[in-house]
Tab-separated table of C-alpha atoms and ligand atoms in Angstrom:
chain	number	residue	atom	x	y	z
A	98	UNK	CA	48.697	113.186	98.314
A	99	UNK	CA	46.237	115.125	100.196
A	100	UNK	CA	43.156	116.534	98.112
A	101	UNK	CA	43.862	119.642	98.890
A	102	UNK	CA	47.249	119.819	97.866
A	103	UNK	CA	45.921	118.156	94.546
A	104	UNK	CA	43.435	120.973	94.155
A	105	UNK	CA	46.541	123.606	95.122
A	106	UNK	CA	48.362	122.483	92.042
A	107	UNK	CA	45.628	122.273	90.227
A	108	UNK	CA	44.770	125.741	90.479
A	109	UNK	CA	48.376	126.488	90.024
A	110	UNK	CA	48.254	124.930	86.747
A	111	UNK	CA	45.114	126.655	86.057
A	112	UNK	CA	47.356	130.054	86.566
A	113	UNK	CA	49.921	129.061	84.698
A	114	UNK	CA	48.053	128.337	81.568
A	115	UNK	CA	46.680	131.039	81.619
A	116	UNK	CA	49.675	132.939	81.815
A	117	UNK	CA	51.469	130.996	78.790
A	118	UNK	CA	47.807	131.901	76.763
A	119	UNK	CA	48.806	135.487	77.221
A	120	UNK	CA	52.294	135.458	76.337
A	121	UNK	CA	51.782	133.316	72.908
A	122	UNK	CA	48.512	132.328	70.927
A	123	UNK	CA	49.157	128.747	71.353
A	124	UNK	CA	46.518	126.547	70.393
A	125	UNK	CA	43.843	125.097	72.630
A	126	UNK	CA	44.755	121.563	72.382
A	127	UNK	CA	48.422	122.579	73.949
A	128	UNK	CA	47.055	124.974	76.454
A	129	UNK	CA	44.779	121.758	77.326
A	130	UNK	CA	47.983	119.665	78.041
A	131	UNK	CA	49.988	122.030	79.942
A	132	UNK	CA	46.731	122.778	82.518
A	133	UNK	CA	46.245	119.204	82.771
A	134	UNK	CA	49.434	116.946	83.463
A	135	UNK	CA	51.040	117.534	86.569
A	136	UNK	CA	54.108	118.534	86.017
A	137	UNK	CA	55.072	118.556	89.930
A	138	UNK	CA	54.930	114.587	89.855
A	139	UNK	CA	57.754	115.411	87.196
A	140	UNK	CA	60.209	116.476	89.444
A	141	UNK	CA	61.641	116.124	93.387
A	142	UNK	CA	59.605	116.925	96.030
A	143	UNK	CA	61.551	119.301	97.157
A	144	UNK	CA	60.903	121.230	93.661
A	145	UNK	CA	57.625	120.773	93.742
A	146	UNK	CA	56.780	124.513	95.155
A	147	UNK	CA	58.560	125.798	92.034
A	148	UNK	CA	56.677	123.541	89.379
A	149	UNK	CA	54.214	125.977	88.164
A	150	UNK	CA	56.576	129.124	87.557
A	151	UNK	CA	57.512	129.542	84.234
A	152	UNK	CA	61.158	127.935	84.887
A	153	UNK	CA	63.510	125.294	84.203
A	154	UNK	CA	64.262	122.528	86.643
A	155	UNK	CA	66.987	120.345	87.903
A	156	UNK	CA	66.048	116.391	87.002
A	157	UNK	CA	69.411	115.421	88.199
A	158	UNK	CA	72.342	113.885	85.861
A	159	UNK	CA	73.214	117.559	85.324
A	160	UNK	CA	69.855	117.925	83.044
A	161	UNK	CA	67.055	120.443	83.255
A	162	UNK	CA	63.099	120.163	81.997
A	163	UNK	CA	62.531	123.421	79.747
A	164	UNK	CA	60.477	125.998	81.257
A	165	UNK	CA	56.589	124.856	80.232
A	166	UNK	CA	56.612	128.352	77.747
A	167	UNK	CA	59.573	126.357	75.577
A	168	UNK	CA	57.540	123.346	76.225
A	169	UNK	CA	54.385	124.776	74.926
A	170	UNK	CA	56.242	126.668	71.885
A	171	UNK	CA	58.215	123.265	70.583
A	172	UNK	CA	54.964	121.780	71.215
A	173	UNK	CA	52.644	124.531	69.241
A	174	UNK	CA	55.017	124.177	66.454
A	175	UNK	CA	55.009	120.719	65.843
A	176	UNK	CA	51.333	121.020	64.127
A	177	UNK	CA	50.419	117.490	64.926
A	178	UNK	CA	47.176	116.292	64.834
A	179	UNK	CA	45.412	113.846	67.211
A	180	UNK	CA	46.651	109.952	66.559
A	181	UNK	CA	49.502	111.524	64.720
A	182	UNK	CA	52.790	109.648	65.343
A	183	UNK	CA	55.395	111.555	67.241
A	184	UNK	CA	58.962	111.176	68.246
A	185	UNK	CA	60.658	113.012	71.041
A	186	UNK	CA	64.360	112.883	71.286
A	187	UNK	CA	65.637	113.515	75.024
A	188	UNK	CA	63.088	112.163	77.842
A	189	UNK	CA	64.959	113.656	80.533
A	190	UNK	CA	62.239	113.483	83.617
A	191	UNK	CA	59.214	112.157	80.889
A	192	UNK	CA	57.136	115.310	81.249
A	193	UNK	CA	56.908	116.704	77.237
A	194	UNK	CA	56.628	113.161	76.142
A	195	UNK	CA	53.311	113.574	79.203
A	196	UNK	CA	52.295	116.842	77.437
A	197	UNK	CA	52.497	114.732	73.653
A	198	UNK	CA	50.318	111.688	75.210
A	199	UNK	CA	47.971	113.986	76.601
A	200	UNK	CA	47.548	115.232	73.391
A	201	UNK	CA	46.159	111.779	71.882
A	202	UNK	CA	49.357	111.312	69.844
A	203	UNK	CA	51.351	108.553	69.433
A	204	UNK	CA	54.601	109.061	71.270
A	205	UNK	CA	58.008	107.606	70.642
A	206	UNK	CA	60.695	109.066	72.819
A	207	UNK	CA	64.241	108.509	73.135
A	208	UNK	CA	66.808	109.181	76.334
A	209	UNK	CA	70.417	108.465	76.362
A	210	UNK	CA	71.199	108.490	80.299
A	211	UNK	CA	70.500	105.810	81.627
A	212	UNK	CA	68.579	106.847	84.882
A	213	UNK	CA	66.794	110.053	83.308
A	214	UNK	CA	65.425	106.794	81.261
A	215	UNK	CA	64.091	104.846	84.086
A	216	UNK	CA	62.995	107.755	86.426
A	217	UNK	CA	60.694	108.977	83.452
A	218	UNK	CA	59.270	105.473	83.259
A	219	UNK	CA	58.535	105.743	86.399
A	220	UNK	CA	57.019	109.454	86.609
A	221	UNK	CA	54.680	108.176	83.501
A	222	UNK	CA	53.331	105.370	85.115
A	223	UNK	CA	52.689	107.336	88.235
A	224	UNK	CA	50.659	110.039	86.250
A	225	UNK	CA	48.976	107.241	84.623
A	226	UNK	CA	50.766	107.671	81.300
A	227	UNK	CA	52.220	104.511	78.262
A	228	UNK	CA	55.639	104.238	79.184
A	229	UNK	CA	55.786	101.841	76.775
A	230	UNK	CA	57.464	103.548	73.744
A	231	UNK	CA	60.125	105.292	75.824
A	232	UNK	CA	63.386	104.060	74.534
A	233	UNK	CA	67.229	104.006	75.727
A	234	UNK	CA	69.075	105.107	73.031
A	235	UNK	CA	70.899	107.307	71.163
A	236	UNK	CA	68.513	109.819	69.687
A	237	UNK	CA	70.584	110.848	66.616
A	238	UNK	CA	69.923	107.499	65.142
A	239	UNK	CA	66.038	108.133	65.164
A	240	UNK	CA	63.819	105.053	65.079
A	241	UNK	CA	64.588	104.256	61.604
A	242	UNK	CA	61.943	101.067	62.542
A	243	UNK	CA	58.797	103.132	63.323
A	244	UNK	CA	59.440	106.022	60.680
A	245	UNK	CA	57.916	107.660	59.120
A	246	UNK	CA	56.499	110.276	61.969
A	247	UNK	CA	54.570	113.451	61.481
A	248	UNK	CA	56.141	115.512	63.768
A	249	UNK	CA	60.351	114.827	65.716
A	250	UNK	CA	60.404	117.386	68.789
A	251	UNK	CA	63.805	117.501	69.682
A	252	UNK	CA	64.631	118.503	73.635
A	253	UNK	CA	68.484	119.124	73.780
A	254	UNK	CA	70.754	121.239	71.591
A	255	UNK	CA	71.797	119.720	68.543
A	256	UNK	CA	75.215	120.906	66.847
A	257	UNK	CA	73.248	120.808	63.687
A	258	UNK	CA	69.952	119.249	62.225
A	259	UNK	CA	70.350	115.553	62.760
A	260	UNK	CA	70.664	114.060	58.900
A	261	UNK	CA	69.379	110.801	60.135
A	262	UNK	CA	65.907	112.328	62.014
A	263	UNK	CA	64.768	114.345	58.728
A	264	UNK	CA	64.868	111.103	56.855
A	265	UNK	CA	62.514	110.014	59.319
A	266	UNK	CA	59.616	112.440	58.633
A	267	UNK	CA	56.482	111.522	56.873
A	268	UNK	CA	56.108	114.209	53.312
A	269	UNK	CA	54.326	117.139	55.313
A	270	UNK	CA	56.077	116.232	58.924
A	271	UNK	CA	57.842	118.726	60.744
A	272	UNK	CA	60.506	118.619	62.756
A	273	UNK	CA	61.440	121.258	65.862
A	274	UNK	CA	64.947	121.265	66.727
A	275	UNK	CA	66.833	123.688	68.649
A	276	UNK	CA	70.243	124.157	66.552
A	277	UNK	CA	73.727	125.732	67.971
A	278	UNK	CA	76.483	124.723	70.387
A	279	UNK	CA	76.156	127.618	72.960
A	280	UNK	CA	72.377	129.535	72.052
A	281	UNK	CA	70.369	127.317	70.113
A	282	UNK	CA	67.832	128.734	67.132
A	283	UNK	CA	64.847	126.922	67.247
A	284	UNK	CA	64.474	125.511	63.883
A	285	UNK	CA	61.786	124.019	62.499
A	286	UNK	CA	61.895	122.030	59.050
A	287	UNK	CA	59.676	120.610	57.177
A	288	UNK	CA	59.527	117.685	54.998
A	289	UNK	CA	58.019	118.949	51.801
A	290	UNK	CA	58.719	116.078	49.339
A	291	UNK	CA	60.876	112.875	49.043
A	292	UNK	CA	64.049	115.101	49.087
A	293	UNK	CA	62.822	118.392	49.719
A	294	UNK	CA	62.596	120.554	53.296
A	295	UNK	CA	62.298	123.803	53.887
A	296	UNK	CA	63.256	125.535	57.208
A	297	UNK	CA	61.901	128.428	59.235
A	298	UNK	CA	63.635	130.109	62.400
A	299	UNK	CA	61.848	131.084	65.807
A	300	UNK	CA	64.309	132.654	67.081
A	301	UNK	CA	67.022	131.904	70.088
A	302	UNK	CA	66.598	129.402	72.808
A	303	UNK	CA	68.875	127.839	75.153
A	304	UNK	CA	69.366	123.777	75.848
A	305	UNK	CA	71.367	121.352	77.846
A	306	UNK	CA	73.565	120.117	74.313
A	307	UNK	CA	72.400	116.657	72.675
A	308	UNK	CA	75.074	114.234	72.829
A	309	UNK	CA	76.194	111.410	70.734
A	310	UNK	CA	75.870	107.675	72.338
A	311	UNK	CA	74.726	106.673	75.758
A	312	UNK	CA	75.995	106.797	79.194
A	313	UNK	CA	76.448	103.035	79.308
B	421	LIG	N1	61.935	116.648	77.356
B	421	LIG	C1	62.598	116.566	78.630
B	421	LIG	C2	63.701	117.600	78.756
B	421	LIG	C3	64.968	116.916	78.797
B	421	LIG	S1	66.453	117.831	78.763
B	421	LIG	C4	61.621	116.641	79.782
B	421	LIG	O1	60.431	116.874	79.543
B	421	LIG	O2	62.058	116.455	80.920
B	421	LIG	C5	67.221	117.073	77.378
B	421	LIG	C6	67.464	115.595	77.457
B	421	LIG	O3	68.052	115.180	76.237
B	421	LIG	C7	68.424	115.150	78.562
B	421	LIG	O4	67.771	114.235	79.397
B	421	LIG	C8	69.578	114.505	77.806
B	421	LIG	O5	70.151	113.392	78.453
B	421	LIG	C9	68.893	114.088	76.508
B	421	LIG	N2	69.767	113.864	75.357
B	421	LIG	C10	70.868	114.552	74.969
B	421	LIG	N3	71.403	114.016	73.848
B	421	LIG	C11	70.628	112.936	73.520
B	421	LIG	C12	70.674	111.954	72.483
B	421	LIG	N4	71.623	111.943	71.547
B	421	LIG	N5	69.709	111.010	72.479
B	421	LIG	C13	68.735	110.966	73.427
B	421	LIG	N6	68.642	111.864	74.427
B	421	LIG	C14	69.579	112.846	74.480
């Protein structure tokens, strides 16, 4: 890319975070994330003009990267910690798992199509980010083998809270999941003892649904 472009974005970004600061007190270390990974190397070239607005995009497969407020709000409410372990259900194009690693946690994440899988690997390795821990899978089955994590950020609608991913918090983890089949409620519950949560509700929010199985 030519520098100047790079510096374009990068003042773009600069904008942007700015803008998110003023719409929510989000904390510093998520304000840090969003100004620095570049979220236009998430996406098709042809998108990359749009990358900075506070919108949705098309990743192909019929699925859509949140707008970077909803990023920065699931984000904000996780209340991890850095070297905290994280799991992300729904990779889609690989940029909130970016935002996550940027953050100096330790990120599992989870896709279930097949090429959203590999194009994310690819867009994390071209940012210079671990693609190592991104896994194709179904995500309501959790990583039963790396549990217990502080903090399950949940990307796509789910009918309702995944049984299987609050078993998978560490005592004091929280989980942010968007819950309902058209609007969503962004829910966030947290593990208070060995079989105790508690929930609290941020209101509505609107994702593509989260789907049992894979593609293939
Ligand atoms: N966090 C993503 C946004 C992805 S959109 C990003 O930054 O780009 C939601 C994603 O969840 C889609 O890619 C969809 O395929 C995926 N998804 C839906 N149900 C799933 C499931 N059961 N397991 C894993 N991924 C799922």
């Amino acid at each position: 890319m030519h520098p100047s472009e790079d510096l374009k974005f990068k003042g773009q970004r600069r904008l942007l975070t700015e803008s998110l600061a003023q719409k929510h007190p989000f904390s510093q270390a998520v304000l840090k994330a969003i100004e620095q990974v570049p979220r236009h190397l998430f996406v098709e070239k042809e998108l990359w003009h749009l990358a900075y607005r506070d919108k949705p995009l098309n990743i192909g497969s019929g699925q859509t990267i949140s707008q970077p407020y909803t990023v920065a709000m699931q984000t904000h409410l996780l209340e991890v910690e850095k070297r905290d372990k994280v799991l992300e259900i729904g990779t889609g194009c690989g940029y909130q798992a970016a935002i996550l690693m940027a953050m100096g946690l330790y990120v599992y994440s989870i896709e279930r199509i097949r090429s959203l899988y590999i194009q994310a690997q690819k867009n994390l390795h071209t940012t210079g980010f671990d693609a190592s821990n991104i896994i194709f899978g179904d995500g309501f089955a959790g990583l039963p083998q790396f549990a217990p994590f502080q903090g399950i950020l949940v990307a796509c609608g789910a009918p309702e809270v995944p049984e299987k991913l609050k078993e998978q918090l560490a005592i004091g983890g929280k989980m942010v999941v968007p819950v309902g089949r058209n609007m969503q409620r962004m829910l966030r519950i947290t593990r208070t003892g060995e079989d105790t949560y508690s929930t609290e509700d941020f209101g509505f929010y609107q994702f593509v649904p989260m789907l049992e199985g894979t593609d293939k």
